[in-house]
Short mmCIF file of C-alpha atoms in Angstrom, two decimals:
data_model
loop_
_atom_site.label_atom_id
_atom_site.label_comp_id
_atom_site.label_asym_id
_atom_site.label_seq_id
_atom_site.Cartn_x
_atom_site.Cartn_y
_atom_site.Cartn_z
CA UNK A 995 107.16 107.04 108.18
CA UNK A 996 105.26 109.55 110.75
CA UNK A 997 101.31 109.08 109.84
CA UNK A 998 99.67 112.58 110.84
CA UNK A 999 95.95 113.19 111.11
CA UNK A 1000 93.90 116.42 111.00
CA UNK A 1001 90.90 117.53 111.48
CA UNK A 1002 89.22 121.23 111.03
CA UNK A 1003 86.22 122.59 109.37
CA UNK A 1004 88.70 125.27 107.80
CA UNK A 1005 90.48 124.33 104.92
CA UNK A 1006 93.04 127.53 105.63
CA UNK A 1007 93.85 126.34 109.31
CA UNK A 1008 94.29 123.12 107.94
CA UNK A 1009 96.87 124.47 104.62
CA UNK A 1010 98.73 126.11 107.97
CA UNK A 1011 99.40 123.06 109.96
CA UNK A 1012 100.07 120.65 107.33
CA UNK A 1013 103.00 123.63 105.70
CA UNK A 1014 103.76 124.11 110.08
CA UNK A 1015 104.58 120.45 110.29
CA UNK A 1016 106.65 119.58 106.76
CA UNK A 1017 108.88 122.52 108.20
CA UNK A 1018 109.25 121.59 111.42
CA UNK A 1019 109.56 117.69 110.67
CA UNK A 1020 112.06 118.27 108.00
CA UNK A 1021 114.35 120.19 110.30
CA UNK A 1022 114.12 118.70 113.60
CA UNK A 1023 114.21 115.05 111.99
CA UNK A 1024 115.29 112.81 109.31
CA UNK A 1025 111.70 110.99 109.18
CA UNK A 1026 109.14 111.49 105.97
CA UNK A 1027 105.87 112.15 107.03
CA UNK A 1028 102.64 111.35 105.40
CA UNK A 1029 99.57 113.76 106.41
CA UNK A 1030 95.75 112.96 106.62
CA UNK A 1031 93.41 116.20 106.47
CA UNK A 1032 90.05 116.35 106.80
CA UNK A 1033 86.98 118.93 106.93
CA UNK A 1034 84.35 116.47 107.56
CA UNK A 1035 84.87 114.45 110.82
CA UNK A 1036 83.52 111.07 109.78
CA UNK A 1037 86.27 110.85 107.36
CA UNK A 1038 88.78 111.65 109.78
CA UNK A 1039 87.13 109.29 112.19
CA UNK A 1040 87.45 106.49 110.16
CA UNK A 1041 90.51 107.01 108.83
CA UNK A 1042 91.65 107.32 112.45
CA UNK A 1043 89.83 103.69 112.89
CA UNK A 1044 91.42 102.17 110.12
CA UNK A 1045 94.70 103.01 111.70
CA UNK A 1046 96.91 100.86 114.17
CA UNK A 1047 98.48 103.38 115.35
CA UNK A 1048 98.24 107.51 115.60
CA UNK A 1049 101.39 109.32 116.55
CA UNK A 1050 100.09 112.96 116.03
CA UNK A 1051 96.61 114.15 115.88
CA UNK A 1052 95.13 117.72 115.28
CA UNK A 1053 91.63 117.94 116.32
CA UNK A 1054 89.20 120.49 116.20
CA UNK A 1055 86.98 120.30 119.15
CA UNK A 1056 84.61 123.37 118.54
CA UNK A 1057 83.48 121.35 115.53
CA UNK A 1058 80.11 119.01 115.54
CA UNK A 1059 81.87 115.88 117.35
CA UNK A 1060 85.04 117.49 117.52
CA UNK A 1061 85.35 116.10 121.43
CA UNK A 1062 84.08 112.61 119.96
CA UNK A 1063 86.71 112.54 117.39
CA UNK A 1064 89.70 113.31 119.84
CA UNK A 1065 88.20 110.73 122.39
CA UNK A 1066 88.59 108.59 119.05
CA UNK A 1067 92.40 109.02 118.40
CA UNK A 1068 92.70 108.55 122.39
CA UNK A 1069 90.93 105.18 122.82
CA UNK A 1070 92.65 104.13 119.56
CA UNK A 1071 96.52 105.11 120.61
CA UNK A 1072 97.47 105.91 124.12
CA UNK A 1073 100.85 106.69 122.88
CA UNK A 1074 99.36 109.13 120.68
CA UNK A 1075 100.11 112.79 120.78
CA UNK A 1076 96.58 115.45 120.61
CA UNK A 1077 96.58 118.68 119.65
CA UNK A 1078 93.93 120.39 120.27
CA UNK A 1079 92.52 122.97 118.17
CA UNK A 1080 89.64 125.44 120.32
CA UNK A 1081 88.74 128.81 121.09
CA UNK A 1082 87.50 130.77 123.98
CA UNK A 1083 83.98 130.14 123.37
CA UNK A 1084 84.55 126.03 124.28
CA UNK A 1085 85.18 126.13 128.09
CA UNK A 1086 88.55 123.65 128.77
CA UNK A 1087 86.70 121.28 131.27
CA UNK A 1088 85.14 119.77 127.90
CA UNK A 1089 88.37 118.68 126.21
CA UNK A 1090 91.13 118.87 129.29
CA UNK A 1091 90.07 115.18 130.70
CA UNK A 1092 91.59 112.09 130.74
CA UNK A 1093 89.49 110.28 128.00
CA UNK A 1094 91.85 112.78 125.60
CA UNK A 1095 94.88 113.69 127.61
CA UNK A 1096 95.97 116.47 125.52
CA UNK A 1097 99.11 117.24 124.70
CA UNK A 1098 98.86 120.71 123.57
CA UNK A 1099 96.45 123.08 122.83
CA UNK A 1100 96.10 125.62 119.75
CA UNK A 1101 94.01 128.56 120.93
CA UNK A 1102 92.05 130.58 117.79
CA UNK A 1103 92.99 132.53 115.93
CA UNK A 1104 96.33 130.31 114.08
CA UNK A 1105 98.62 132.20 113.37
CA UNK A 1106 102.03 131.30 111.53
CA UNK A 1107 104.08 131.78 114.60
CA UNK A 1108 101.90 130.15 117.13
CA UNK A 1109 101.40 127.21 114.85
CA UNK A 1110 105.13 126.67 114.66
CA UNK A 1111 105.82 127.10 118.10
CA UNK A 1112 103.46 124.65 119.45
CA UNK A 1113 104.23 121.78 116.42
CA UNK A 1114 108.33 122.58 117.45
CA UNK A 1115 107.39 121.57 120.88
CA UNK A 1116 105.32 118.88 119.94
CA UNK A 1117 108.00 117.05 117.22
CA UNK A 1118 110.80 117.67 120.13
CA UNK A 1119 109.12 116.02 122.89
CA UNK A 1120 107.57 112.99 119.79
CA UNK A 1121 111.69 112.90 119.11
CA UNK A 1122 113.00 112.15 122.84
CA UNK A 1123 110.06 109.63 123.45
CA UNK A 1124 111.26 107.69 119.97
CA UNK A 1125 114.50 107.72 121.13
CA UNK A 1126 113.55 106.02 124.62
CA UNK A 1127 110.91 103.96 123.04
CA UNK A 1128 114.25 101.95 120.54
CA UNK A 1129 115.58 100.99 123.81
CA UNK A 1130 112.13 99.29 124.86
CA UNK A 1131 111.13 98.28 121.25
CA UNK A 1132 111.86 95.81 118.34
CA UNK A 1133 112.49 97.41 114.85
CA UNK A 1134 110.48 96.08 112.03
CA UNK A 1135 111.44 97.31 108.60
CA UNK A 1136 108.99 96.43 105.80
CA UNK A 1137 108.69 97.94 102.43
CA UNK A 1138 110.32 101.15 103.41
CA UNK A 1139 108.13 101.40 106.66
CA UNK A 1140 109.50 101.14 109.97
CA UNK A 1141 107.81 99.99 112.78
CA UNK A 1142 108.33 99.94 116.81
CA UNK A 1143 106.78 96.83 118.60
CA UNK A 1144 107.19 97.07 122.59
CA UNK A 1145 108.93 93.58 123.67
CA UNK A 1146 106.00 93.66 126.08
CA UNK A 1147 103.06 93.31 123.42
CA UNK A 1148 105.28 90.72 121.32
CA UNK A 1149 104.00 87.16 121.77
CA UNK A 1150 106.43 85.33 119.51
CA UNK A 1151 108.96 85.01 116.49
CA UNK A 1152 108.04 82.27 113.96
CA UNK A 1153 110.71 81.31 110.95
CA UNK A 1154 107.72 80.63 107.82
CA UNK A 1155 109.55 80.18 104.04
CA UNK A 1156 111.64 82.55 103.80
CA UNK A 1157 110.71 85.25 106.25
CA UNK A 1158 110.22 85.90 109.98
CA UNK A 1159 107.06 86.88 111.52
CA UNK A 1160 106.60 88.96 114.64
CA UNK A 1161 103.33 88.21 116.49
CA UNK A 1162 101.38 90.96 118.87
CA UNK A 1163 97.87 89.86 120.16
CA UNK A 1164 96.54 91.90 117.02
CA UNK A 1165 99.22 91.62 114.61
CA UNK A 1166 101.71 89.74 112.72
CA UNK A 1167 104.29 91.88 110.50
CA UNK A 1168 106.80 89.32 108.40
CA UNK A 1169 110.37 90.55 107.75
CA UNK A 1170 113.65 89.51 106.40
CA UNK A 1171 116.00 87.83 109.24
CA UNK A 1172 116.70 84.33 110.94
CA UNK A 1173 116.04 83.10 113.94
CA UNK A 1174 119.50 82.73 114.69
CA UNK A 1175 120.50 86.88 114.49
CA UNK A 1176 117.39 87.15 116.80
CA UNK A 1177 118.72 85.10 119.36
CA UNK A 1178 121.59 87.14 119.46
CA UNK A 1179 119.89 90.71 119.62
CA UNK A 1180 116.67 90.34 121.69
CA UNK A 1181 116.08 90.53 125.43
CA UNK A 1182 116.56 87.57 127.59
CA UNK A 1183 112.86 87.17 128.24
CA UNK A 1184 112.80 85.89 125.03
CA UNK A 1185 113.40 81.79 124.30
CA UNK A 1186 113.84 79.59 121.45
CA UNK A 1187 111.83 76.98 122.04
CA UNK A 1188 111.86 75.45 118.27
CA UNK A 1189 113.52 75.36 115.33
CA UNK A 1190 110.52 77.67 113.98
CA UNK A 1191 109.64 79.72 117.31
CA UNK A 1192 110.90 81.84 119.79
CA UNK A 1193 108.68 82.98 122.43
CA UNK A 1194 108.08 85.18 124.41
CA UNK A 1195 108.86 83.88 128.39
CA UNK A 1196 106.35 86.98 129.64
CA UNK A 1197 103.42 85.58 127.65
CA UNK A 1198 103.85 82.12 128.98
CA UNK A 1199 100.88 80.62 130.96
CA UNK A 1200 102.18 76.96 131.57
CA UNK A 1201 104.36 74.34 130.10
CA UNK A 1202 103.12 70.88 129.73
CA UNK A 1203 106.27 68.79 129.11
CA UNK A 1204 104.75 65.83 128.25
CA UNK A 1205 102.64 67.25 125.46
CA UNK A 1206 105.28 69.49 124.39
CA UNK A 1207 103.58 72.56 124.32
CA UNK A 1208 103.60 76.15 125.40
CA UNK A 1209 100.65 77.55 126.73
CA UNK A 1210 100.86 81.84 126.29
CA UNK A 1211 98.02 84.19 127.41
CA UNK A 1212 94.80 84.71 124.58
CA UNK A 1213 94.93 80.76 123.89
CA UNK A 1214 97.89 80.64 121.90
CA UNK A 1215 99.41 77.32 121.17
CA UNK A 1216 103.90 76.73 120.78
CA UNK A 1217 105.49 73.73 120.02
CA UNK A 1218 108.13 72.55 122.48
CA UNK A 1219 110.98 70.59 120.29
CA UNK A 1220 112.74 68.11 122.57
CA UNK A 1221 115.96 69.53 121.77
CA UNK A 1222 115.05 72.78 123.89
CA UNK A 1223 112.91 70.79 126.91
CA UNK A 1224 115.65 70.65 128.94
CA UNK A 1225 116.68 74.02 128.98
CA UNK A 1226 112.85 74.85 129.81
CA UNK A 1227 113.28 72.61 132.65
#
């Protein structure tokens, strides 16, 4: 599931974009999509907050805090791809800087065609970055969601009841697996180090053998079981 965000002050450019991107979406791709409009940008600022992640934004920048709100999906999502919606009266040194890195740019006034165009180009370029980003990412399915964790930001795997939980610095997402099939699918960087845990090797700070713990990076704390101390070694 693709979350979209949009903001405009104009209902109508809004109604264009939202029927642009169902279109395109549906044809380029076999993903659903779920879209977020707004008119008011504090709504679309927190919504954009609220968020983990933001794969597509439209902004409008003309509007009251328009440059605020695409600095907003920036600083929360560098992955993220901006559109930006402007005009001629906004000169392009205000919203073509780094703090917003946009990734296209919707010049008024929308129009059918140049709506489609740009979101075409847009969902292409989203589609070959997916496609790289499987090779460099664990899948999470949960409750008809799917999620892509880089192996860099993943700390750890820990078997709890009946589930597995994958654990970023921020989150922890549990799925249906064992430990076991994850041994067998993930990249050698990662370790079993337990009967409950496999970790990470990149996030490791230092090993105290004696104590039989893993030290990772932001204070977190792994068991060591003996069983796995040699291999360690």
């Amino acid at each position: 599931m693709q979350h979209i965000y949009n903001f405009s002050t104009s209902k109508k450019e809004l109604d264009l974009l939202n029927c642009s991107l169902r279109d395109v979406f549906a044809y380029l791709t076999e993903e659903n999509i779920d879209i977020h409009s707004f008119t008011q940008v504090i709504g679309f600022m927190e919504a954009i907050m609220c968020e983990y992640g933001v794969p597509l934004a439209c902004v409008d920048v003309v509007a009251e805090r328009g440059i605020e709100a695409a600095e907003a999906v920036r600083s929360k999502s560098e992955s993220a791809t901006v559109v930006i919606i402007a005009d001629l009266s906004m000169s392009p040194q205000l919203y073509l800087k780094p703090s917003i890195m946009a990734s296209s740019l919707l010049l008024r006034p929308l129009d059918i065609q140049k709506v489609k165009k740009c979101i075409e180009e847009v969902v292409r370029n989203i589609t070959a970055s997916s496609h790289k980003r499987k090779n460099e990412s664990f899948l999470v399915r949960t409750q008809g969601n799917i999620d892509y964790l880089d192996f860099n930001d993943i700390y750890y795997f820990e078997a709890r009841g009946k589930r597995i939980y994958v654990n970023t610095k921020r989150r922890e997402i549990g799925f249906y697996s064992t430990l076991e099939e994850l041994d067998n699918k993930l990249p050698s960087s990662f370790k079993r180090c337990h009967r409950s845990f496999i970790v990470n090797m990149d996030k490791v700070e230092k090993i105290e053998f004696p104590k039989s713990l893993i030290y990772l990076k932001d204070n977190i704390l792994l068991p060591l079981s003996r069983g796995y101390k040699e291999a360690f070694k």
